[in-house]
Amino acid sequence: MSFSSLGLSAPILTAVTDKGYQTPSPIQAQAIPAVLSGKDVMAAAQTGTGKTAGFTLPLLELLSQGPRARNKQVRALVLTPTRELAAQVAESVTTYGKHLPLRSAVVFGGVGIGPQISRLQRGVDILVATPGRLLDLYQQQALSFSQLEILVLDEADRMLDMGFIHDIKKILAILPPKRQNLMFSATFSDEIRTLAKGLVHNPVEVSVTPRNSTANTVAQLICPVDKSKKSAALVKLIQQGDWQQVLVFSRTKHGANRLAKALDAKGITAAAIHGNKSQGARTKALANFKSGEIRVLVATDIAARGLDIDQLPQVVNFDLPNVPEDYVHRIGRTGRAGADGKAISLVSDEEAKLLADIERLIGKNLPRTLVEGLEPSHTLPETDLTPKRHGQHKGPRNPKPKSNSQRSSNRSGNGQGSDKAGQPRRGDQAQGNKEGQGRRRTGASTGTSKPTSEGQQAQNQAQNQGKQEHRDGNAPARRRRRRRPSQGAPKPATN
Ligand code: ADP
Ligand code: MG
């Protein structure tokens, strides 16, 4: 399978080659022809599988064929849940569209609206936007949708999680009814299907991975450790493994700040990124992390959502997430699009139940290893994976050491545990990982795309303005995906 067999024209194929892609990822191979057919498309594939190019490439192809956008008009609207994602998608549009005469723009909150209004004055073929700012611009009559051909909802599941449903409905109401609709999401949850009912018509459905299976090329490992020793354990792992680029997840903003300080104090450069940080601070921390200036980025779930950090070798869960699905999203930060990665979770005995929920969700017991000198005072119970009625989460049922077959229920485990922290057994990785022994290099990010005018402009703009409190990307109440409809009110956002 090659890009040239998908129906894309030469200017786009050249840009793809320039970017260094050789073969389309599975979701791209399915989504690109579907989008080119002009039908509505619903696509689901886990994080890191290349969904952005999956809609951007055919979008550019379709738009290159029609009449250019007139003043204030938008021909294709791409909605994303966060500013960072908007900037990343816009950068992809610029990269893949660099040989086409199309105009694009990106708009999000937290930065001045004036330059965005001027940019829209002459009309744009593609507008990438976060919902709140888009509505503001519409109210100020900075844009019009009478020429709109295509609507894309990127990371649709995240949009719902972050409480954007009302904004999305308002936006749908102002778009012309006759248009092509594309929905891209990590999963096809029930909520996504409900949203889809009012949005897509006879869609082509494409999906490449079953829900909640964890990325194939990610080696996962659990380090049982006492809560009070987690910082020390992390420092030790980073030093022993000589990790140069680590994304660390913290459950709380406060915890993220504390941990970044503690690492800095140990001579490990670190920055925290979360919803209380200004847009400027977040953009700067991300840029420094990508360039290798800082080794550790400590992030909360919302801040890290959807961030594309090329070939991230190492992810650490300093705390386990409250919602097991978030574990899958978190470790999707590493091992992206075929690169291999490692995900290590520091788990204290208070988190035994969270771990059990995660292991049940992904359908396997994760291998464990102890950090030398920081062994926990309590043993973590093993999770019993045999199906049982919902809600019954009991302690250890199976006192025997787990068998190989149990361990490798999902993949071809080789049955060998890891002997050393930071070196998970290879057998836990995908069979199909043909890279063999080749460890990814861990220096400054390798394949970071060259900043392009548009994306760079957006990032600079974000950097120059330190303002933060705005709807976009800071949805006040994040609606957690509830596991049972009968459960009570959604949890307040911790993030
Ligand atoms: P998703 O939206 O599914 O989470 P992205 O679109 O952000 O994933 O892509 C993840 C990473 O994979 C990016 O770094 C992107 O440059 C890279 N990528 C996308 N498509 C390909 C491809 N065909 N070949 C190699 N790398 C790719
Ligand atoms: Mg994406």
Coordinates of C-alpha atoms and ligand atoms in Angstrom, one line a residue:
M1 CA 0.0 0.0 0.0
S2 CA 1.4 3.4 -0.9
F3 CA 0.0 6.9 -0.7
S4 CA -0.1 7.2 -4.5
S5 CA -2.7 4.5 -4.7
L6 CA -5.2 6.4 -2.6
G7 CA -6.4 9.0 -5.1
L8 CA -4.3 12.0 -4.0
S9 CA -2.8 14.3 -6.5
A10 CA 0.9 15.1 -7.1
P11 CA 1.2 18.3 -5.0
I12 CA -0.1 16.5 -1.9
L13 CA 1.9 13.3 -2.6
T14 CA 5.1 15.4 -2.8
A15 CA 4.3 17.1 0.5
V16 CA 3.8 13.7 2.1
T17 CA 7.1 12.5 0.8
D18 CA 8.8 15.6 2.0
K19 CA 7.4 14.9 5.4
G20 CA 9.1 11.5 5.3
Y21 CA 6.0 9.3 5.3
Q22 CA 6.4 6.2 3.2
T23 CA 3.2 4.2 3.7
P24 CA -0.2 5.2 4.9
S25 CA -1.1 4.1 8.4
P26 CA -4.1 1.6 8.5
I27 CA -6.6 4.3 9.4
Q28 CA -5.2 6.6 6.6
A29 CA -5.5 3.8 4.1
Q30 CA -9.2 3.4 4.9
A31 CA -10.2 7.0 5.7
I32 CA -8.6 8.8 2.7
P33 CA -10.6 7.0 0.0
A34 CA -13.7 7.2 2.1
V35 CA -13.4 11.0 2.5
L36 CA -12.5 11.4 -1.2
S37 CA -15.7 9.7 -2.1
G38 CA -17.5 12.7 -0.8
K39 CA -19.5 10.7 1.8
D40 CA -19.8 11.4 5.5
V41 CA -17.2 9.5 7.4
M42 CA -16.9 8.3 11.0
A43 CA -13.4 7.1 11.8
A44 CA -12.1 5.6 15.0
A45 CA -8.5 4.7 15.7
Q46 CA -6.5 5.0 18.8
T47 CA -4.3 8.0 19.6
G48 CA -1.1 8.2 17.6
T49 CA -2.3 6.3 14.6
G50 CA -2.2 9.2 12.2
K51 CA -5.8 10.4 12.1
T52 CA -4.8 14.0 11.4
A53 CA -3.3 13.2 7.9
G54 CA -6.3 10.8 7.5
F55 CA -8.6 13.7 7.1
T56 CA -6.2 16.6 6.2
L57 CA -4.9 14.9 3.0
P58 CA -8.3 14.2 1.4
L59 CA -9.6 17.5 2.7
L60 CA -6.9 19.3 0.8
E61 CA -7.5 17.2 -2.2
L62 CA -11.3 18.0 -2.3
L63 CA -10.7 21.7 -1.7
S64 CA -8.1 22.0 -4.4
Q65 CA -10.8 21.1 -6.8
G66 CA -13.5 23.7 -6.0
P67 CA -13.7 27.5 -6.2
R68 CA -11.6 29.5 -3.8
A69 CA -13.1 31.0 -0.6
R70 CA -14.6 34.5 -1.0
N71 CA -14.3 37.2 1.6
K72 CA -15.0 36.0 5.1
Q73 CA -16.0 32.6 3.8
V74 CA -14.8 29.3 5.1
R75 CA -14.9 26.2 2.9
A76 CA -13.8 23.6 5.4
L77 CA -14.1 23.9 9.2
V78 CA -12.0 21.6 11.5
L79 CA -13.0 21.7 15.1
T80 CA -10.6 20.6 17.8
P81 CA -11.0 20.5 21.6
T82 CA -7.9 22.3 22.6
R83 CA -5.7 25.1 21.4
E84 CA -2.6 22.9 21.2
L85 CA -4.4 20.5 19.0
A86 CA -5.7 23.3 16.8
A87 CA -2.2 24.6 16.4
Q88 CA -1.0 21.1 15.5
V89 CA -3.7 20.4 13.0
A90 CA -3.1 23.8 11.4
E91 CA 0.6 22.9 11.2
S92 CA -0.3 19.7 9.3
V93 CA -2.6 21.6 7.0
T94 CA 0.3 23.9 6.1
T95 CA 2.8 21.1 5.8
Y96 CA 0.6 18.9 3.5
G97 CA -0.9 21.9 1.6
K98 CA 2.4 23.7 0.9
H99 CA 2.3 23.0 -2.8
L100 CA -1.4 24.0 -3.1
P101 CA -2.8 27.5 -3.5
L102 CA -5.1 27.2 -0.5
R103 CA -5.5 29.6 2.3
S104 CA -5.8 28.4 5.9
A105 CA -6.1 29.9 9.3
V106 CA -6.2 28.7 12.9
V107 CA -8.2 30.4 15.7
F108 CA -8.5 29.6 19.4
G109 CA -9.1 31.5 22.6
G110 CA -6.6 32.9 25.1
V111 CA -5.0 35.2 22.5
G112 CA -6.1 38.4 20.9
I113 CA -9.1 38.1 18.5
G114 CA -8.0 41.1 16.3
P115 CA -5.4 39.4 14.2
Q116 CA -7.8 36.4 13.7
I117 CA -10.5 38.8 12.4
S118 CA -8.1 40.3 9.9
R119 CA -6.9 36.9 8.8
L120 CA -10.4 35.8 8.0
Q121 CA -11.3 39.0 6.1
R122 CA -10.2 37.6 2.8
G123 CA -11.7 34.2 3.4
V124 CA -10.0 30.9 4.1
D125 CA -10.3 27.5 2.4
I126 CA -9.6 25.7 5.7
L127 CA -10.2 27.1 9.2
V128 CA -9.0 25.1 12.2
A129 CA -10.8 26.3 15.4
T130 CA -11.7 25.6 18.9
P131 CA -15.4 25.9 19.5
G132 CA -15.6 28.9 21.8
R133 CA -13.5 31.2 19.8
L134 CA -15.2 30.2 16.6
L135 CA -18.6 31.2 18.1
D136 CA -17.1 34.5 19.3
L137 CA -15.8 35.2 15.8
Y138 CA -19.1 34.3 14.3
Q139 CA -21.0 36.7 16.6
Q140 CA -18.6 39.4 15.6
Q141 CA -19.5 38.7 12.0
A142 CA -15.8 37.9 11.2
L143 CA -16.8 34.9 9.1
S144 CA -19.6 33.3 7.2
F145 CA -20.4 29.8 6.3
S146 CA -22.5 30.1 3.2
Q147 CA -19.7 28.6 1.1
L148 CA -19.0 25.8 3.6
E149 CA -18.4 22.4 2.0
I150 CA -16.9 20.2 4.8
L151 CA -17.0 20.0 8.6
V152 CA -14.5 17.9 10.5
L153 CA -14.8 17.1 14.2
D154 CA -11.4 16.0 15.3
E155 CA -11.0 14.1 18.6
A156 CA -14.7 14.1 18.9
D157 CA -14.7 11.9 22.0
R158 CA -12.5 14.5 23.7
M159 CA -14.8 17.3 22.7
L160 CA -17.6 15.5 24.5
D161 CA -15.5 14.7 27.5
M162 CA -14.5 18.4 27.8
G163 CA -18.1 19.5 27.7
F164 CA -18.2 21.1 24.3
I165 CA -21.5 19.5 23.3
H166 CA -23.5 22.7 23.5
D167 CA -21.0 24.7 21.6
I168 CA -20.9 22.0 18.9
K169 CA -24.7 22.1 18.6
K170 CA -24.7 25.9 18.3
I171 CA -22.1 25.6 15.5
L172 CA -24.1 22.9 13.7
A173 CA -27.1 25.3 13.8
I174 CA -25.2 28.0 11.9
L175 CA -23.7 25.7 9.2
P176 CA -25.5 25.1 5.9
P177 CA -27.2 21.7 6.1
K178 CA -25.8 20.4 2.8
R179 CA -22.2 19.6 3.6
Q180 CA -19.8 16.7 4.0
N181 CA -19.3 15.7 7.7
L182 CA -16.2 13.9 9.1
M183 CA -15.9 12.7 12.6
F184 CA -12.6 11.4 13.9
S185 CA -12.3 9.9 17.3
A186 CA -10.3 7.5 19.4
T187 CA -13.3 5.4 20.1
F188 CA -16.9 4.9 19.0
S189 CA -18.5 5.3 22.4
D190 CA -22.2 5.4 23.0
E191 CA -22.0 9.2 23.4
I192 CA -20.1 9.5 20.1
R193 CA -22.9 7.5 18.4
T194 CA -25.5 9.7 19.9
L195 CA -23.7 12.8 18.7
A196 CA -23.2 11.2 15.3
K197 CA -27.0 10.7 14.8
G198 CA -27.5 14.5 14.6
L199 CA -24.4 15.0 12.5
V200 CA -23.5 12.4 9.9
H201 CA -25.8 10.9 7.2
N202 CA -25.2 7.3 6.0
P203 CA -21.6 7.5 7.1
V204 CA -18.9 5.3 5.9
E205 CA -17.5 3.8 9.1
V206 CA -13.8 3.1 9.3
S207 CA -12.1 1.8 12.4
V208 CA -8.9 -0.1 12.8
T209 CA -8.4 -1.0 16.4
P210 CA -10.8 -2.5 18.9
R211 CA -11.8 -0.1 21.6
N212 CA -9.4 0.2 24.6
S213 CA -6.7 -2.1 23.3
T214 CA -3.4 -0.4 24.2
A215 CA -1.0 0.6 21.5
N216 CA 0.8 -2.4 20.2
T217 CA 4.3 -1.0 20.3
V218 CA 4.1 0.2 23.9
A219 CA 5.8 -1.9 26.5
Q220 CA 4.0 -1.5 29.7
L221 CA 5.4 -2.0 33.2
I222 CA 4.1 -1.5 36.8
C223 CA 6.5 -0.4 39.6
P224 CA 4.8 -1.1 42.9
V225 CA 6.1 1.6 45.3
D226 CA 5.0 3.4 48.4
K227 CA 3.2 6.7 47.8
S228 CA 5.8 8.6 49.8
K229 CA 8.7 7.1 47.7
K230 CA 7.3 7.9 44.3
S231 CA 9.4 11.0 43.7
A232 CA 12.6 9.1 44.7
A233 CA 11.6 6.1 42.5
L234 CA 11.0 8.4 39.5
V235 CA 14.4 10.1 40.0
K236 CA 16.1 6.7 40.2
L237 CA 14.3 5.4 37.1
I238 CA 15.2 8.5 35.1
Q239 CA 18.8 8.4 36.2
Q240 CA 19.3 4.7 35.8
G241 CA 17.7 4.6 32.4
D242 CA 19.3 7.8 31.4
W243 CA 15.9 8.9 30.0
Q244 CA 16.2 12.1 28.1
Q245 CA 12.6 12.8 27.2
V246 CA 9.9 11.7 29.6
L247 CA 6.2 12.6 29.8
V248 CA 5.0 12.2 33.3
F249 CA 1.3 12.1 34.2
S250 CA 0.1 13.6 37.4
R251 CA -3.5 13.4 38.6
T252 CA -3.6 16.9 40.0
K253 CA -2.2 20.3 39.0
H254 CA -0.8 20.8 42.4
G255 CA 1.0 17.4 42.2
A256 CA 2.3 18.3 38.8
N257 CA 3.9 21.5 40.1
R258 CA 5.3 19.8 43.1
L259 CA 6.8 17.0 41.1
A260 CA 8.4 19.3 38.5
K261 CA 10.0 21.3 41.4
A262 CA 11.3 18.1 43.1
L263 CA 12.8 16.9 39.8
D264 CA 14.5 20.2 39.1
A265 CA 15.9 20.2 42.6
K266 CA 17.6 16.8 41.8
G267 CA 19.1 18.3 38.6
I268 CA 16.6 16.8 36.2
T269 CA 15.1 19.6 34.1
A270 CA 11.4 19.6 34.3
A271 CA 8.3 21.7 33.7
A272 CA 4.6 21.3 34.5
I273 CA 1.8 21.8 32.1
H274 CA -1.8 22.0 33.2
G275 CA -5.0 24.1 32.9
N276 CA -3.8 26.7 35.5
K277 CA -0.8 27.6 33.4
S278 CA -1.1 30.4 31.0
Q279 CA -1.2 29.6 27.3
G280 CA 2.2 31.1 26.9
A281 CA 3.7 29.0 29.6
R282 CA 2.1 25.8 28.2
T283 CA 3.4 26.5 24.7
K284 CA 6.8 27.3 26.0
A285 CA 7.0 24.2 28.2
L286 CA 6.0 22.0 25.2
A287 CA 8.5 23.7 22.9
N288 CA 11.3 23.2 25.4
F289 CA 10.3 19.6 25.9
K290 CA 10.3 18.9 22.2
S291 CA 13.6 20.6 21.6
G292 CA 15.2 18.6 24.4
E293 CA 15.8 21.7 26.6
I294 CA 13.9 20.1 29.4
R295 CA 13.9 16.3 30.1
V296 CA 10.6 15.9 31.9
L297 CA 7.2 17.3 31.1
V298 CA 4.8 16.7 34.0
A299 CA 1.2 17.0 32.7
T300 CA -2.3 16.5 33.8
D301 CA -4.6 14.5 31.6
I302 CA -6.4 17.4 30.0
A303 CA -3.2 19.3 29.3
A304 CA -1.7 16.3 27.6
R305 CA -4.7 15.3 25.6
G306 CA -3.9 14.8 22.0
L307 CA -0.5 16.4 22.2
D308 CA 1.6 15.0 19.4
I309 CA 5.1 14.8 20.6
D310 CA 7.0 12.9 17.9
Q311 CA 8.3 9.5 18.8
L312 CA 8.1 10.0 22.5
P313 CA 10.1 7.2 24.0
Q314 CA 9.0 7.2 27.6
V315 CA 5.8 7.8 29.5
V316 CA 5.4 7.5 33.3
N317 CA 2.2 7.4 35.2
F318 CA 3.2 9.0 38.5
D319 CA -0.4 8.5 39.6
L320 CA -2.9 6.2 38.0
P321 CA -5.8 7.9 36.4
N322 CA -9.2 7.7 38.2
V323 CA -10.8 6.6 34.9
P324 CA -9.3 3.5 33.4
E325 CA -9.9 4.6 29.9
D326 CA -7.5 7.5 30.5
Y327 CA -4.7 5.0 31.1
V328 CA -5.1 4.0 27.4
H329 CA -5.1 7.6 26.3
R330 CA -2.0 8.4 28.4
I331 CA 0.1 5.6 27.2
G332 CA -1.0 6.4 23.6
R333 CA 1.5 9.3 24.0
T334 CA 4.3 6.9 23.4
G335 CA 4.9 4.4 20.7
R336 CA 3.1 6.6 18.2
A337 CA 2.6 5.5 14.6
G338 CA 4.9 2.5 14.8
A339 CA 7.6 3.9 17.0
D340 CA 8.3 1.9 20.1
G341 CA 7.9 3.3 23.6
K342 CA 7.7 2.4 27.2
A343 CA 5.0 3.2 29.7
I344 CA 5.8 2.7 33.4
S345 CA 3.3 3.2 36.1
L346 CA 4.3 3.9 39.7
V347 CA 1.5 2.2 41.8
S348 CA 1.1 2.5 45.5
D349 CA -1.1 0.1 47.5
E350 CA -3.8 2.8 47.7
E351 CA -4.1 2.5 44.0
A352 CA -4.7 -1.3 43.9
K353 CA -8.3 -0.9 42.8
L354 CA -7.5 1.6 40.1
L355 CA -4.8 -0.8 38.8
A356 CA -7.3 -3.7 38.8
D357 CA -9.8 -1.6 36.8
I358 CA -7.1 -0.8 34.2
E359 CA -6.0 -4.4 33.9
R360 CA -9.6 -5.6 33.5
L361 CA -10.2 -2.9 30.8
I362 CA -7.2 -3.9 28.8
G363 CA -7.7 -7.5 29.5
K364 CA -4.3 -8.4 30.8
N365 CA -2.1 -8.4 33.8
L366 CA 0.8 -5.9 33.4
P367 CA 4.3 -7.1 34.2
R368 CA 5.7 -5.7 37.5
T369 CA 9.1 -4.8 38.7
L370 CA 10.5 -3.3 41.9
V371 CA 12.7 -0.3 42.1
E372 CA 15.8 -1.4 43.9
G373 CA 16.1 0.1 47.4
L374 CA 12.6 1.4 47.2
E375 CA 10.6 -1.7 47.6
P376 CA 7.0 -1.1 48.9
S377 CA 5.9 -1.9 52.4
H378 CA 2.8 -3.7 51.1
T379 CA 2.4 -6.0 48.2
L380 CA 0.0 -5.1 45.5
P381 CA -2.6 -7.8 44.9
E382 CA -2.8 -9.4 41.6
T383 CA -5.8 -8.7 39.5
D384 CA -8.1 -11.6 38.8
L385 CA -9.1 -11.2 35.1
T386 CA -11.8 -13.9 35.0
P387 CA -15.1 -12.3 34.1
K388 CA -17.4 -11.5 36.9
R389 CA -20.4 -9.4 37.5
H390 CA -19.9 -5.7 37.3
G391 CA -19.0 -3.9 40.4
Q392 CA -17.5 -6.9 42.2
H393 CA -13.9 -6.0 42.7
K394 CA -12.4 -8.3 45.2
G395 CA -8.8 -8.7 46.4
P396 CA -6.4 -11.4 45.3
R397 CA -8.2 -14.6 44.4
N398 CA -5.3 -16.3 42.9
P399 CA -2.4 -16.6 45.3
K400 CA -0.3 -18.6 42.8
P401 CA 2.1 -16.7 40.7
K402 CA 0.4 -15.9 37.4
S403 CA 0.9 -18.3 34.6
N404 CA 2.5 -17.4 31.3
S405 CA -0.8 -18.0 29.5
Q406 CA -2.5 -15.5 31.8
R407 CA 0.2 -13.0 31.3
S408 CA 0.1 -13.2 27.6
S409 CA -3.6 -13.3 27.2
N410 CA -3.6 -10.6 24.7
R411 CA -0.3 -10.8 22.9
S412 CA 2.6 -13.0 22.4
G413 CA 4.3 -12.6 25.8
N414 CA 7.5 -14.6 26.1
G415 CA 6.7 -15.3 29.7
Q416 CA 9.8 -13.7 30.9
G417 CA 9.3 -10.9 33.4
S418 CA 11.4 -7.9 33.2
D419 CA 14.6 -8.2 35.3
K420 CA 15.3 -4.6 35.6
A421 CA 13.2 -1.5 35.8
G422 CA 13.2 0.4 32.6
Q423 CA 13.8 -2.7 30.6
P424 CA 10.5 -4.3 30.1
R425 CA 10.5 -7.6 28.4
R426 CA 10.3 -7.3 24.7
G427 CA 7.8 -10.1 24.4
D428 CA 5.2 -7.8 25.8
Q429 CA 5.5 -5.7 22.7
A430 CA 3.7 -6.4 19.5
Q431 CA 4.6 -9.4 17.5
G432 CA 4.6 -7.2 14.5
N433 CA 7.3 -4.8 15.8
K434 CA 9.9 -5.6 13.3
E435 CA 12.3 -3.0 14.5
G436 CA 13.7 -5.7 16.6
Q437 CA 16.3 -4.5 19.0
G438 CA 16.5 -1.0 17.6
R439 CA 15.9 1.3 20.6
R440 CA 14.6 4.6 19.7
R441 CA 17.1 7.3 20.2
T442 CA 16.2 9.5 23.2
G443 CA 17.9 12.8 22.4
A444 CA 16.2 15.9 21.3
S445 CA 13.1 15.0 19.4
T446 CA 14.0 13.3 16.2
G447 CA 11.3 13.8 13.7
T448 CA 9.8 17.1 14.9
S449 CA 8.3 18.7 11.9
K450 CA 9.8 22.0 10.8
P451 CA 7.7 24.8 12.1
T452 CA 5.7 26.1 9.3
S453 CA 4.4 29.6 9.0
E454 CA 0.9 28.9 10.0
G455 CA 1.4 26.6 12.9
Q456 CA 4.4 28.6 14.0
Q457 CA 2.3 31.8 13.8
A458 CA -0.3 30.2 16.0
Q459 CA 2.3 29.1 18.5
N460 CA 4.0 32.5 18.5
Q461 CA 0.8 34.2 18.9
A462 CA 0.0 32.0 21.8
Q463 CA 3.4 32.6 23.3
N464 CA 3.2 36.4 23.1
Q465 CA -0.1 36.6 24.9
G466 CA 0.1 35.2 28.4
K467 CA -3.6 35.2 28.8
Q468 CA -5.4 32.1 29.7
E469 CA -8.9 32.1 31.1
H470 CA -11.2 31.4 28.3
R471 CA -13.6 28.7 27.3
D472 CA -11.4 27.2 24.7
G473 CA -9.3 24.4 25.9
N474 CA -10.3 25.2 29.5
A475 CA -13.7 23.8 29.6
P476 CA -14.9 24.6 33.1
A477 CA -16.4 21.2 33.9
R478 CA -15.0 18.2 32.3
R479 CA -17.6 15.6 32.0
R480 CA -16.1 12.3 32.7
R481 CA -17.4 9.4 30.7
R482 CA -19.6 7.7 33.2
R483 CA -19.3 4.0 33.4
R484 CA -22.8 3.4 34.4
P485 CA -25.6 5.7 33.5
S486 CA -27.2 5.2 37.0
Q487 CA -24.2 6.6 38.8
G488 CA -24.5 10.0 40.4
A489 CA -23.3 13.4 39.3
P490 CA -20.1 13.7 37.3
K491 CA -17.0 14.2 39.3
P492 CA -15.7 17.7 39.5
A493 CA -12.7 18.2 37.2
T494 CA -9.5 17.6 39.0
N495 CA -7.7 19.1 36.2
Ligands
ADP1 P1 -3.8 10.8 16.1 O1 -4.5 12.0 15.6 O2 -4.4 9.5 15.5 O3 -3.6 10.7 17.5 P2 -1.6 12.0 14.7 O4 -2.3 12.4 13.5 O5 -1.3 13.1 15.7 O6 -2.3 10.8 15.4 O7 -0.2 11.3 14.3 C1 0.7 10.7 15.2 C2 2.1 10.7 14.7 O8 2.3 9.9 13.6 C3 2.5 12.1 14.2 O9 3.8 12.4 14.7 C4 2.5 12.0 12.7 O10 3.5 12.8 12.1 C5 2.9 10.5 12.5 N1 2.4 9.9 11.3 C6 1.1 10.1 10.8 N2 1.0 9.4 9.6 C7 2.2 8.8 9.4 C8 2.6 7.9 8.3 N3 1.9 7.5 7.3 N4 3.9 7.5 8.4 C9 4.7 7.8 9.5 N5 4.3 8.6 10.5 C10 3.1 9.1 10.4
MG2 MG -5.5 13.5 16.5

